[in-house]
PDB file of C-alpha atoms in Angstrom:
ATOM      1  CA  UNK A  11     -13.299  -5.381  29.542  1.00  0.00           C
ATOM      2  CA  UNK A  12     -16.167  -4.171  27.372  1.00  0.00           C
ATOM      3  CA  UNK A  13     -15.639  -0.693  25.962  1.00  0.00           C
ATOM      4  CA  UNK A  14     -17.347   2.166  27.772  1.00  0.00           C
ATOM      5  CA  UNK A  15     -20.016   4.183  26.004  1.00  0.00           C
ATOM      6  CA  UNK A  16     -21.370   1.306  23.902  1.00  0.00           C
ATOM      7  CA  UNK A  17     -24.916  -0.017  24.184  1.00  0.00           C
ATOM      8  CA  UNK A  18     -25.402  -3.651  25.179  1.00  0.00           C
ATOM      9  CA  UNK A  19     -28.558  -5.719  24.951  1.00  0.00           C
ATOM     10  CA  UNK A  20     -28.729  -9.114  26.671  1.00  0.00           C
ATOM     11  CA  UNK A  21     -30.226 -11.631  24.272  1.00  0.00           C
ATOM     12  CA  UNK A  22     -31.318 -14.026  27.002  1.00  0.00           C
ATOM     13  CA  UNK A  23     -30.723 -17.738  27.446  1.00  0.00           C
ATOM     14  CA  UNK A  24     -31.068 -20.098  24.546  1.00  0.00           C
ATOM     15  CA  UNK A  25     -32.503 -23.577  24.830  1.00  0.00           C
ATOM     16  CA  UNK A  26     -29.789 -26.215  24.954  1.00  0.00           C
ATOM     17  CA  UNK A  27     -27.150 -23.559  25.508  1.00  0.00           C
ATOM     18  CA  UNK A  28     -23.565 -24.627  26.144  1.00  0.00           C
ATOM     19  CA  UNK A  29     -22.240 -23.723  29.572  1.00  0.00           C
ATOM     20  CA  UNK A  30     -18.905 -22.452  28.244  1.00  0.00           C
ATOM     21  CA  UNK A  31     -18.862 -19.232  26.140  1.00  0.00           C
ATOM     22  CA  UNK A  32     -15.782 -20.462  24.280  1.00  0.00           C
ATOM     23  CA  UNK A  33     -17.896 -23.296  22.859  1.00  0.00           C
ATOM     24  CA  UNK A  34     -20.427 -20.738  21.665  1.00  0.00           C
ATOM     25  CA  UNK A  35     -17.586 -18.754  20.108  1.00  0.00           C
ATOM     26  CA  UNK A  36     -16.524 -21.771  18.064  1.00  0.00           C
ATOM     27  CA  UNK A  37     -20.106 -22.349  16.934  1.00  0.00           C
ATOM     28  CA  UNK A  38     -20.473 -18.753  15.786  1.00  0.00           C
ATOM     29  CA  UNK A  39     -17.194 -19.127  13.903  1.00  0.00           C
ATOM     30  CA  UNK A  40     -18.545 -22.160  12.074  1.00  0.00           C
ATOM     31  CA  UNK A  41     -21.773 -20.313  11.255  1.00  0.00           C
ATOM     32  CA  UNK A  42     -20.113 -17.085  10.126  1.00  0.00           C
ATOM     33  CA  UNK A  43     -21.289 -17.373   6.523  1.00  0.00           C
ATOM     34  CA  UNK A  44     -24.946 -17.272   7.620  1.00  0.00           C
ATOM     35  CA  UNK A  45     -24.606 -14.315  10.017  1.00  0.00           C
ATOM     36  CA  UNK A  46     -27.034 -11.387   9.736  1.00  0.00           C
ATOM     37  CA  UNK A  47     -25.673  -8.582   7.589  1.00  0.00           C
ATOM     38  CA  UNK A  48     -25.349  -6.175  10.537  1.00  0.00           C
ATOM     39  CA  UNK A  49     -23.079  -8.499  12.547  1.00  0.00           C
ATOM     40  CA  UNK A  50     -19.470  -7.262  12.460  1.00  0.00           C
ATOM     41  CA  UNK A  51     -17.828  -9.742  14.843  1.00  0.00           C
ATOM     42  CA  UNK A  52     -17.983 -11.644  18.117  1.00  0.00           C
ATOM     43  CA  UNK A  53     -15.761 -12.453  21.080  1.00  0.00           C
ATOM     44  CA  UNK A  54     -15.746 -13.627  24.706  1.00  0.00           C
ATOM     45  CA  UNK A  55     -15.361 -10.974  27.411  1.00  0.00           C
ATOM     46  CA  UNK A  56     -15.561 -11.544  31.182  1.00  0.00           C
ATOM     47  CA  UNK A  57     -17.369 -14.835  30.706  1.00  0.00           C
ATOM     48  CA  UNK A  58     -19.917 -13.456  28.237  1.00  0.00           C
ATOM     49  CA  UNK A  59     -20.275 -14.163  24.523  1.00  0.00           C
ATOM     50  CA  UNK A  60     -20.552 -10.761  22.820  1.00  0.00           C
ATOM     51  CA  UNK A  61     -21.812 -10.157  19.274  1.00  0.00           C
ATOM     52  CA  UNK A  62     -20.937  -6.787  17.696  1.00  0.00           C
ATOM     53  CA  UNK A  63     -23.652  -5.246  15.532  1.00  0.00           C
ATOM     54  CA  UNK A  64     -23.754  -2.106  13.407  1.00  0.00           C
ATOM     55  CA  UNK A  65     -27.371  -1.063  12.979  1.00  0.00           C
ATOM     56  CA  UNK A  66     -30.321  -3.351  13.632  1.00  0.00           C
ATOM     57  CA  UNK A  67     -29.843  -6.437  15.795  1.00  0.00           C
ATOM     58  CA  UNK A  68     -32.766  -8.197  14.124  1.00  0.00           C
ATOM     59  CA  UNK A  69     -32.092 -11.878  13.631  1.00  0.00           C
ATOM     60  CA  UNK A  70     -28.988 -12.000  15.818  1.00  0.00           C
ATOM     61  CA  UNK A  71     -30.608 -13.997  18.640  1.00  0.00           C
ATOM     62  CA  UNK A  72     -32.190 -16.413  16.169  1.00  0.00           C
ATOM     63  CA  UNK A  73     -28.869 -16.896  14.377  1.00  0.00           C
ATOM     64  CA  UNK A  74     -27.065 -17.685  17.652  1.00  0.00           C
ATOM     65  CA  UNK A  75     -29.896 -19.946  18.817  1.00  0.00           C
ATOM     66  CA  UNK A  76     -29.842 -21.866  15.559  1.00  0.00           C
ATOM     67  CA  UNK A  77     -26.153 -22.584  16.044  1.00  0.00           C
ATOM     68  CA  UNK A  78     -26.576 -23.617  19.691  1.00  0.00           C
ATOM     69  CA  UNK A  79     -24.167 -20.869  20.697  1.00  0.00           C
ATOM     70  CA  UNK A  80     -25.795 -20.055  24.031  1.00  0.00           C
ATOM     71  CA  UNK A  81     -26.775 -16.633  25.394  1.00  0.00           C
ATOM     72  CA  UNK A  82     -25.200 -13.643  23.694  1.00  0.00           C
ATOM     73  CA  UNK A  83     -24.854  -9.981  24.563  1.00  0.00           C
ATOM     74  CA  UNK A  84     -25.361  -7.604  21.649  1.00  0.00           C
ATOM     75  CA  UNK A  85     -22.808  -4.793  21.383  1.00  0.00           C
ATOM     76  CA  UNK A  86     -23.901  -1.889  19.183  1.00  0.00           C
ATOM     77  CA  UNK A  87     -20.941  -0.293  17.378  1.00  0.00           C
ATOM     78  CA  UNK A  88     -20.789   2.942  15.393  1.00  0.00           C
ATOM     79  CA  UNK A  89     -18.588   1.646  12.568  1.00  0.00           C
ATOM     80  CA  UNK A  90     -17.901  -1.658  10.886  1.00  0.00           C
ATOM     81  CA  UNK A  91     -14.277  -2.833  10.836  1.00  0.00           C
ATOM     82  CA  UNK A  92     -12.395  -2.659   7.553  1.00  0.00           C
ATOM     83  CA  UNK A  93      -9.134  -4.218   6.389  1.00  0.00           C
ATOM     84  CA  UNK A  94      -6.067  -1.997   6.502  1.00  0.00           C
ATOM     85  CA  UNK A  95      -3.001  -2.312   4.300  1.00  0.00           C
ATOM     86  CA  UNK A  96       0.315  -0.588   3.845  1.00  0.00           C
ATOM     87  CA  UNK A  97       1.484   1.416   0.863  1.00  0.00           C
ATOM     88  CA  UNK A  98       5.059   0.197   0.427  1.00  0.00           C
ATOM     89  CA  UNK A  99       7.455   1.565  -2.187  1.00  0.00           C
ATOM     90  CA  UNK A 100       8.393  -1.012  -4.801  1.00  0.00           C
ATOM     91  CA  UNK A 101       5.075  -2.859  -4.754  1.00  0.00           C
ATOM     92  CA  UNK A 102       2.758  -3.063  -7.789  1.00  0.00           C
ATOM     93  CA  UNK A 103       0.004  -0.597  -8.649  1.00  0.00           C
ATOM     94  CA  UNK A 104      -2.501  -1.156 -11.457  1.00  0.00           C
ATOM     95  CA  UNK A 105      -5.187   0.663 -13.414  1.00  0.00           C
ATOM     96  CA  UNK A 106      -7.110  -1.475 -15.875  1.00  0.00           C
ATOM     97  CA  UNK A 107      -4.458  -3.229 -17.938  1.00  0.00           C
ATOM     98  CA  UNK A 108      -1.697  -0.815 -16.908  1.00  0.00           C
ATOM     99  CA  UNK A 109       0.796  -2.129 -14.361  1.00  0.00           C
ATOM    100  CA  UNK A 110       3.430   0.087 -12.752  1.00  0.00           C
ATOM    101  CA  UNK A 111       5.376   0.313  -9.511  1.00  0.00           C
ATOM    102  CA  UNK A 112       4.656   2.452  -6.464  1.00  0.00           C
ATOM    103  CA  UNK A 113       7.495   4.960  -6.247  1.00  0.00           C
ATOM    104  CA  UNK A 114       7.280   6.963  -3.037  1.00  0.00           C
ATOM    105  CA  UNK A 115       4.622   8.063  -0.572  1.00  0.00           C
ATOM    106  CA  UNK A 116       4.304  11.808  -0.082  1.00  0.00           C
ATOM    107  CA  UNK A 117       2.122  14.418   1.612  1.00  0.00           C
ATOM    108  CA  UNK A 118       0.858  17.931   1.109  1.00  0.00           C
ATOM    109  CA  UNK A 119      -0.783  19.083   4.320  1.00  0.00           C
ATOM    110  CA  UNK A 120      -3.324  16.416   5.273  1.00  0.00           C
ATOM    111  CA  UNK A 121      -3.543  15.048   1.728  1.00  0.00           C
ATOM    112  CA  UNK A 122      -1.643  11.883   0.854  1.00  0.00           C
ATOM    113  CA  UNK A 123      -0.196  10.944  -2.508  1.00  0.00           C
ATOM    114  CA  UNK A 124       1.789   8.288  -4.358  1.00  0.00           C
ATOM    115  CA  UNK A 125       4.494   9.264  -6.847  1.00  0.00           C
ATOM    116  CA  UNK A 126       5.244   7.063  -9.851  1.00  0.00           C
ATOM    117  CA  UNK A 127       6.339   7.461 -13.477  1.00  0.00           C
ATOM    118  CA  UNK A 128       4.381  10.036 -15.469  1.00  0.00           C
ATOM    119  CA  UNK A 129       4.059   7.855 -18.563  1.00  0.00           C
ATOM    120  CA  UNK A 130       2.467   5.210 -16.354  1.00  0.00           C
ATOM    121  CA  UNK A 131       0.146   7.396 -14.281  1.00  0.00           C
ATOM    122  CA  UNK A 132      -1.271   9.136 -17.357  1.00  0.00           C
ATOM    123  CA  UNK A 133      -2.286   5.729 -18.783  1.00  0.00           C
ATOM    124  CA  UNK A 134      -4.820   5.099 -15.988  1.00  0.00           C
ATOM    125  CA  UNK A 135      -7.534   6.948 -14.091  1.00  0.00           C
ATOM    126  CA  UNK A 136      -8.381   4.934 -10.976  1.00  0.00           C
ATOM    127  CA  UNK A 137      -5.510   3.043  -9.359  1.00  0.00           C
ATOM    128  CA  UNK A 138      -5.318  -0.035  -7.145  1.00  0.00           C
ATOM    129  CA  UNK A 139      -2.570  -1.428  -4.913  1.00  0.00           C
ATOM    130  CA  UNK A 140      -1.911  -4.792  -3.299  1.00  0.00           C
ATOM    131  CA  UNK A 141      -4.664  -4.261  -0.708  1.00  0.00           C
ATOM    132  CA  UNK A 142      -7.400  -2.789  -2.897  1.00  0.00           C
ATOM    133  CA  UNK A 143      -8.485   0.589  -4.189  1.00  0.00           C
ATOM    134  CA  UNK A 144      -5.838   3.300  -3.930  1.00  0.00           C
ATOM    135  CA  UNK A 145      -7.198   6.451  -5.557  1.00  0.00           C
ATOM    136  CA  UNK A 146      -7.362   8.578  -8.722  1.00  0.00           C
ATOM    137  CA  UNK A 147      -4.577   9.927 -10.884  1.00  0.00           C
ATOM    138  CA  UNK A 148      -4.432  13.685 -10.315  1.00  0.00           C
ATOM    139  CA  UNK A 149      -1.394  14.796 -12.292  1.00  0.00           C
ATOM    140  CA  UNK A 150       1.390  13.755 -14.652  1.00  0.00           C
ATOM    141  CA  UNK A 151       4.260  15.315 -16.572  1.00  0.00           C
ATOM    142  CA  UNK A 152       5.458  13.376 -19.632  1.00  0.00           C
ATOM    143  CA  UNK A 153       7.338  13.816 -21.882  1.00  0.00           C
ATOM    144  CA  UNK A 154       9.914  16.490 -20.965  1.00  0.00           C
ATOM    145  CA  UNK A 155       9.684  15.040 -17.437  1.00  0.00           C
ATOM    146  CA  UNK A 156       8.509  11.627 -16.263  1.00  0.00           C
ATOM    147  CA  UNK A 157       6.587  11.805 -13.000  1.00  0.00           C
ATOM    148  CA  UNK A 158       2.956  11.390 -12.021  1.00  0.00           C
ATOM    149  CA  UNK A 159       0.754  11.760  -8.970  1.00  0.00           C
ATOM    150  CA  UNK A 160      -1.989   9.559  -7.516  1.00  0.00           C
ATOM    151  CA  UNK A 161      -4.102  10.841  -4.638  1.00  0.00           C
ATOM    152  CA  UNK A 162      -4.595   8.307  -1.848  1.00  0.00           C
ATOM    153  CA  UNK A 163      -8.373   8.204  -1.427  1.00  0.00           C
ATOM    154  CA  UNK A 164      -8.567   4.926   0.503  1.00  0.00           C
ATOM    155  CA  UNK A 165      -8.856   5.352   4.269  1.00  0.00           C
ATOM    156  CA  UNK A 166      -7.783   1.716   4.635  1.00  0.00           C
ATOM    157  CA  UNK A 167      -4.394   2.346   3.015  1.00  0.00           C
ATOM    158  CA  UNK A 168      -1.579   3.474   5.312  1.00  0.00           C
ATOM    159  CA  UNK A 169       1.227   5.555   3.793  1.00  0.00           C
ATOM    160  CA  UNK A 170       4.621   4.248   4.913  1.00  0.00           C
ATOM    161  CA  UNK A 171       8.286   5.146   4.489  1.00  0.00           C
ATOM    162  CA  UNK A 172       9.139   1.522   3.682  1.00  0.00           C
ATOM    163  CA  UNK A 173      10.783   0.152   0.542  1.00  0.00           C
ATOM    164  CA  UNK A 174      10.258  -3.530  -0.271  1.00  0.00           C
ATOM    165  CA  UNK A 175      13.502  -5.437  -0.878  1.00  0.00           C
ATOM    166  CA  UNK A 176      11.683  -8.647  -1.762  1.00  0.00           C
ATOM    167  CA  UNK A 177      13.969 -11.686  -1.410  1.00  0.00           C
ATOM    168  CA  UNK A 178      17.056  -9.528  -0.811  1.00  0.00           C
ATOM    169  CA  UNK A 179      16.207  -8.676   2.788  1.00  0.00           C
ATOM    170  CA  UNK A 180      13.876  -6.838   5.113  1.00  0.00           C
ATOM    171  CA  UNK A 181      12.207  -3.581   4.109  1.00  0.00           C
ATOM    172  CA  UNK A 182      14.321  -0.436   4.417  1.00  0.00           C
ATOM    173  CA  UNK A 183      13.094   2.978   5.568  1.00  0.00           C
ATOM    174  CA  UNK A 184      13.248   6.236   3.610  1.00  0.00           C
ATOM    175  CA  UNK A 185      14.661   9.022   5.788  1.00  0.00           C
ATOM    176  CA  UNK A 186      14.890  11.808   3.194  1.00  0.00           C
ATOM    177  CA  UNK A 187      16.075  12.594  -0.333  1.00  0.00           C
ATOM    178  CA  UNK A 188      19.521  12.667  -1.927  1.00  0.00           C
ATOM    179  CA  UNK A 189      21.260  13.606  -5.177  1.00  0.00           C
ATOM    180  CA  UNK A 190      24.081  11.057  -5.434  1.00  0.00           C
ATOM    181  CA  UNK A 191      27.122  11.901  -7.584  1.00  0.00           C
ATOM    182  CA  UNK A 192      28.483   9.779 -10.408  1.00  0.00           C
ATOM    183  CA  UNK A 193      29.964   6.582  -9.008  1.00  0.00           C
ATOM    184  CA  UNK A 194      27.495   6.294  -6.135  1.00  0.00           C
ATOM    185  CA  UNK A 195      25.766   2.973  -5.514  1.00  0.00           C
ATOM    186  CA  UNK A 196      21.972   3.026  -5.779  1.00  0.00           C
ATOM    187  CA  UNK A 197      19.221   0.402  -5.832  1.00  0.00           C
ATOM    188  CA  UNK A 198      15.683   0.128  -7.127  1.00  0.00           C
ATOM    189  CA  UNK A 199      12.770  -2.100  -6.164  1.00  0.00           C
ATOM    190  CA  UNK A 200       9.956  -3.487  -8.312  1.00  0.00           C
ATOM    191  CA  UNK A 201       7.741  -6.592  -8.343  1.00  0.00           C
ATOM    192  CA  UNK A 202       9.166  -7.707 -11.702  1.00  0.00           C
ATOM    193  CA  UNK A 203      12.854  -7.184 -10.945  1.00  0.00           C
ATOM    194  CA  UNK A 204      12.988  -7.455  -7.177  1.00  0.00           C
ATOM    195  CA  UNK A 205      15.838  -5.484  -5.583  1.00  0.00           C
ATOM    196  CA  UNK A 206      18.457  -4.394  -8.150  1.00  0.00           C
ATOM    197  CA  UNK A 207      21.564  -2.324  -7.471  1.00  0.00           C
ATOM    198  CA  UNK A 208      24.096  -0.535  -9.640  1.00  0.00           C
ATOM    199  CA  UNK A 209      26.126   2.644  -9.933  1.00  0.00           C
ATOM    200  CA  UNK A 210      25.273   6.126 -11.131  1.00  0.00           C
ATOM    201  CA  UNK A 211      27.124   6.425 -14.452  1.00  0.00           C
ATOM    202  CA  UNK A 212      25.815   9.788 -15.627  1.00  0.00           C
ATOM    203  CA  UNK A 213      23.597  12.769 -14.809  1.00  0.00           C
ATOM    204  CA  UNK A 214      21.583  15.283 -16.853  1.00  0.00           C
ATOM    205  CA  UNK A 215      20.922  12.838 -19.675  1.00  0.00           C
ATOM    206  CA  UNK A 216      18.226  13.474 -22.268  1.00  0.00           C
ATOM    207  CA  UNK A 217      16.506  10.298 -23.442  1.00  0.00           C
ATOM    208  CA  UNK A 218      14.106  10.202 -26.397  1.00  0.00           C
ATOM    209  CA  UNK A 219      11.216   7.737 -26.222  1.00  0.00           C
ATOM    210  CA  UNK A 220       8.665   7.252 -29.046  1.00  0.00           C
ATOM    211  CA  UNK A 221       6.319   9.644 -27.192  1.00  0.00           C
ATOM    212  CA  UNK A 222       8.964  12.380 -26.836  1.00  0.00           C
ATOM    213  CA  UNK A 223      12.190  13.283 -25.070  1.00  0.00           C
ATOM    214  CA  UNK A 224      12.772  13.478 -21.310  1.00  0.00           C
ATOM    215  CA  UNK A 225      15.645  15.554 -19.969  1.00  0.00           C
ATOM    216  CA  UNK A 226      17.758  15.729 -16.803  1.00  0.00           C
ATOM    217  CA  UNK A 227      17.633  11.985 -16.185  1.00  0.00           C
ATOM    218  CA  UNK A 228      20.167  10.028 -14.152  1.00  0.00           C
ATOM    219  CA  UNK A 229      21.794   7.004 -15.828  1.00  0.00           C
ATOM    220  CA  UNK A 230      22.309   3.873 -13.726  1.00  0.00           C
ATOM    221  CA  UNK A 231      23.915   0.596 -14.799  1.00  0.00           C
ATOM    222  CA  UNK A 232      21.273  -1.546 -13.059  1.00  0.00           C
ATOM    223  CA  UNK A 233      19.320  -3.711 -15.493  1.00  0.00           C
ATOM    224  CA  UNK A 234      15.698  -2.747 -16.309  1.00  0.00           C
ATOM    225  CA  UNK A 235      12.576  -4.883 -16.733  1.00  0.00           C
ATOM    226  CA  UNK A 236       9.115  -4.066 -18.190  1.00  0.00           C
ATOM    227  CA  UNK A 237       6.738  -3.167 -15.359  1.00  0.00           C
ATOM    228  CA  UNK A 238       9.426  -1.434 -13.305  1.00  0.00           C
ATOM    229  CA  UNK A 239       8.296   2.014 -14.460  1.00  0.00           C
ATOM    230  CA  UNK A 240       7.908   4.339 -11.484  1.00  0.00           C
ATOM    231  CA  UNK A 241       9.968   2.104  -9.209  1.00  0.00           C
ATOM    232  CA  UNK A 242      11.713   3.828  -6.291  1.00  0.00           C
ATOM    233  CA  UNK A 243      15.438   4.400  -6.711  1.00  0.00           C
ATOM    234  CA  UNK A 244      17.265   4.849  -3.405  1.00  0.00           C
ATOM    235  CA  UNK A 245      20.764   5.043  -1.996  1.00  0.00           C
ATOM    236  CA  UNK A 246      22.316   1.638  -1.354  1.00  0.00           C
ATOM    237  CA  UNK A 247      21.742   0.810   2.335  1.00  0.00           C
ATOM    238  CA  UNK A 248      24.613  -1.669   2.478  1.00  0.00           C
ATOM    239  CA  UNK A 249      24.104  -3.542   5.735  1.00  0.00           C
ATOM    240  CA  UNK A 250      21.964  -0.728   7.157  1.00  0.00           C
ATOM    241  CA  UNK A 251      18.206  -0.274   7.340  1.00  0.00           C
ATOM    242  CA  UNK A 252      17.736   3.282   6.048  1.00  0.00           C
ATOM    243  CA  UNK A 253      17.933   4.863   2.598  1.00  0.00           C
ATOM    244  CA  UNK A 254      17.384   8.200   0.871  1.00  0.00           C
ATOM    245  CA  UNK A 255      15.087   8.684  -2.096  1.00  0.00           C
ATOM    246  CA  UNK A 256      16.942   9.326  -5.360  1.00  0.00           C
ATOM    247  CA  UNK A 257      14.231   9.124  -8.013  1.00  0.00           C
ATOM    248  CA  UNK A 258      11.753   7.113 -10.073  1.00  0.00           C
ATOM    249  CA  UNK A 259      12.566   4.586 -12.799  1.00  0.00           C
ATOM    250  CA  UNK A 260      11.667   6.170 -16.144  1.00  0.00           C
ATOM    251  CA  UNK A 261      12.905   3.660 -18.708  1.00  0.00           C
ATOM    252  CA  UNK A 262      15.836   1.600 -19.817  1.00  0.00           C
ATOM    253  CA  UNK A 263      17.585  -0.415 -22.466  1.00  0.00           C
ATOM    254  CA  UNK A 264      18.774  -3.988 -22.435  1.00  0.00           C
ATOM    255  CA  UNK A 265      17.476  -6.506 -19.906  1.00  0.00           C
ATOM    256  CA  UNK A 266      18.418  -8.336 -16.744  1.00  0.00           C
ATOM    257  CA  UNK A 267      19.550 -11.236 -18.940  1.00  0.00           C
ATOM    258  CA  UNK A 268      21.892  -9.267 -21.182  1.00  0.00           C
ATOM    259  CA  UNK A 269      22.601  -6.350 -18.847  1.00  0.00           C
ATOM    260  CA  UNK A 270      21.523  -2.831 -19.525  1.00  0.00           C
ATOM    261  CA  UNK A 271      20.907   0.730 -18.446  1.00  0.00           C
ATOM    262  CA  UNK A 272      18.143   2.320 -16.382  1.00  0.00           C
ATOM    263  CA  UNK A 273      17.223   6.000 -16.581  1.00  0.00           C
ATOM    264  CA  UNK A 274      15.908   7.699 -13.475  1.00  0.00           C
ATOM    265  CA  UNK A 275      13.721  10.768 -12.971  1.00  0.00           C
ATOM    266  CA  UNK A 276      15.256  12.671 -10.010  1.00  0.00           C
ATOM    267  CA  UNK A 277      12.864  12.913  -7.055  1.00  0.00           C
ATOM    268  CA  UNK A 278      13.497  16.597  -6.315  1.00  0.00           C
ATOM    269  CA  UNK A 279      11.565  17.765  -9.374  1.00  0.00           C
ATOM    270  CA  UNK A 280       8.129  16.227  -8.617  1.00  0.00           C
ATOM    271  CA  UNK A 281       8.432  17.145  -4.940  1.00  0.00           C
ATOM    272  CA  UNK A 282       8.982  20.766  -5.930  1.00  0.00           C
ATOM    273  CA  UNK A 283       6.416  20.821  -8.756  1.00  0.00           C
ATOM    274  CA  UNK A 284       3.610  19.460  -6.589  1.00  0.00           C
ATOM    275  CA  UNK A 285       4.665  21.022  -3.284  1.00  0.00           C
ATOM    276  CA  UNK A 286       5.125  17.646  -1.602  1.00  0.00           C
ATOM    277  CA  UNK A 287       7.175  16.235   1.237  1.00  0.00           C
ATOM    278  CA  UNK A 288       8.218  12.609   1.364  1.00  0.00           C
ATOM    279  CA  UNK A 289       6.767  10.285   3.975  1.00  0.00           C
ATOM    280  CA  UNK A 290       9.848   9.444   6.034  1.00  0.00           C
ATOM    281  CA  UNK A 291      10.626   7.269   9.010  1.00  0.00           C
TER     282      UNK A 291
END
């Protein structure tokens, strides 16, 4: 049924109109590129062909008549629809020529944020994700630490607790945070490496990059790849569907061809520093 509280204006019969609204629907579909700017959509409801309009309905009747779509009812709507997309850990984020990986989604009150590597976040100002604009960088700590914060400004982007496993299986869900001991199995996800797993081989490591040294990192024997910076590191789900957040990929040595080491910024530090809670499922 048509939604209550909306204004409807019958457009009247059109010469040569088709008898079946579904035919008119197909004709509007074919003529979509020429629709008036205010038209936000159309559909058949209770035997009527309805055209949704935000603002002025000028030109709507003429557009439908020109397509031979038949009589239409104009539905005035308060807002235009917009695409929505999910913020999923392990998927790419970019700012200009800088490409990193979305670490974890987090909240502080009603404000939403994305955590990634500090050396990455500080290299950009306005960030984008797979579905469009994400938001501005609002904080970073590097060197000494390696975490950064992006505020989610897009109302079309939905913060999720999901981690993309790419070709290795269905997404897994973050249920909280963990500090795994040496010997524990962990995995990370990034668009360049996919889903990679290894073992924790050390904790409280200090690693010196050209820009400075970062302390209290976790060492993992999963191979690194350029572009994986900020990637989410989680407990190995095995055959399950849930994981706990361990940290963010900071850097590494070696490669996935020769084998190597990945260093991880523990997640507890940025959560505490920024007063955040993880988005969990």
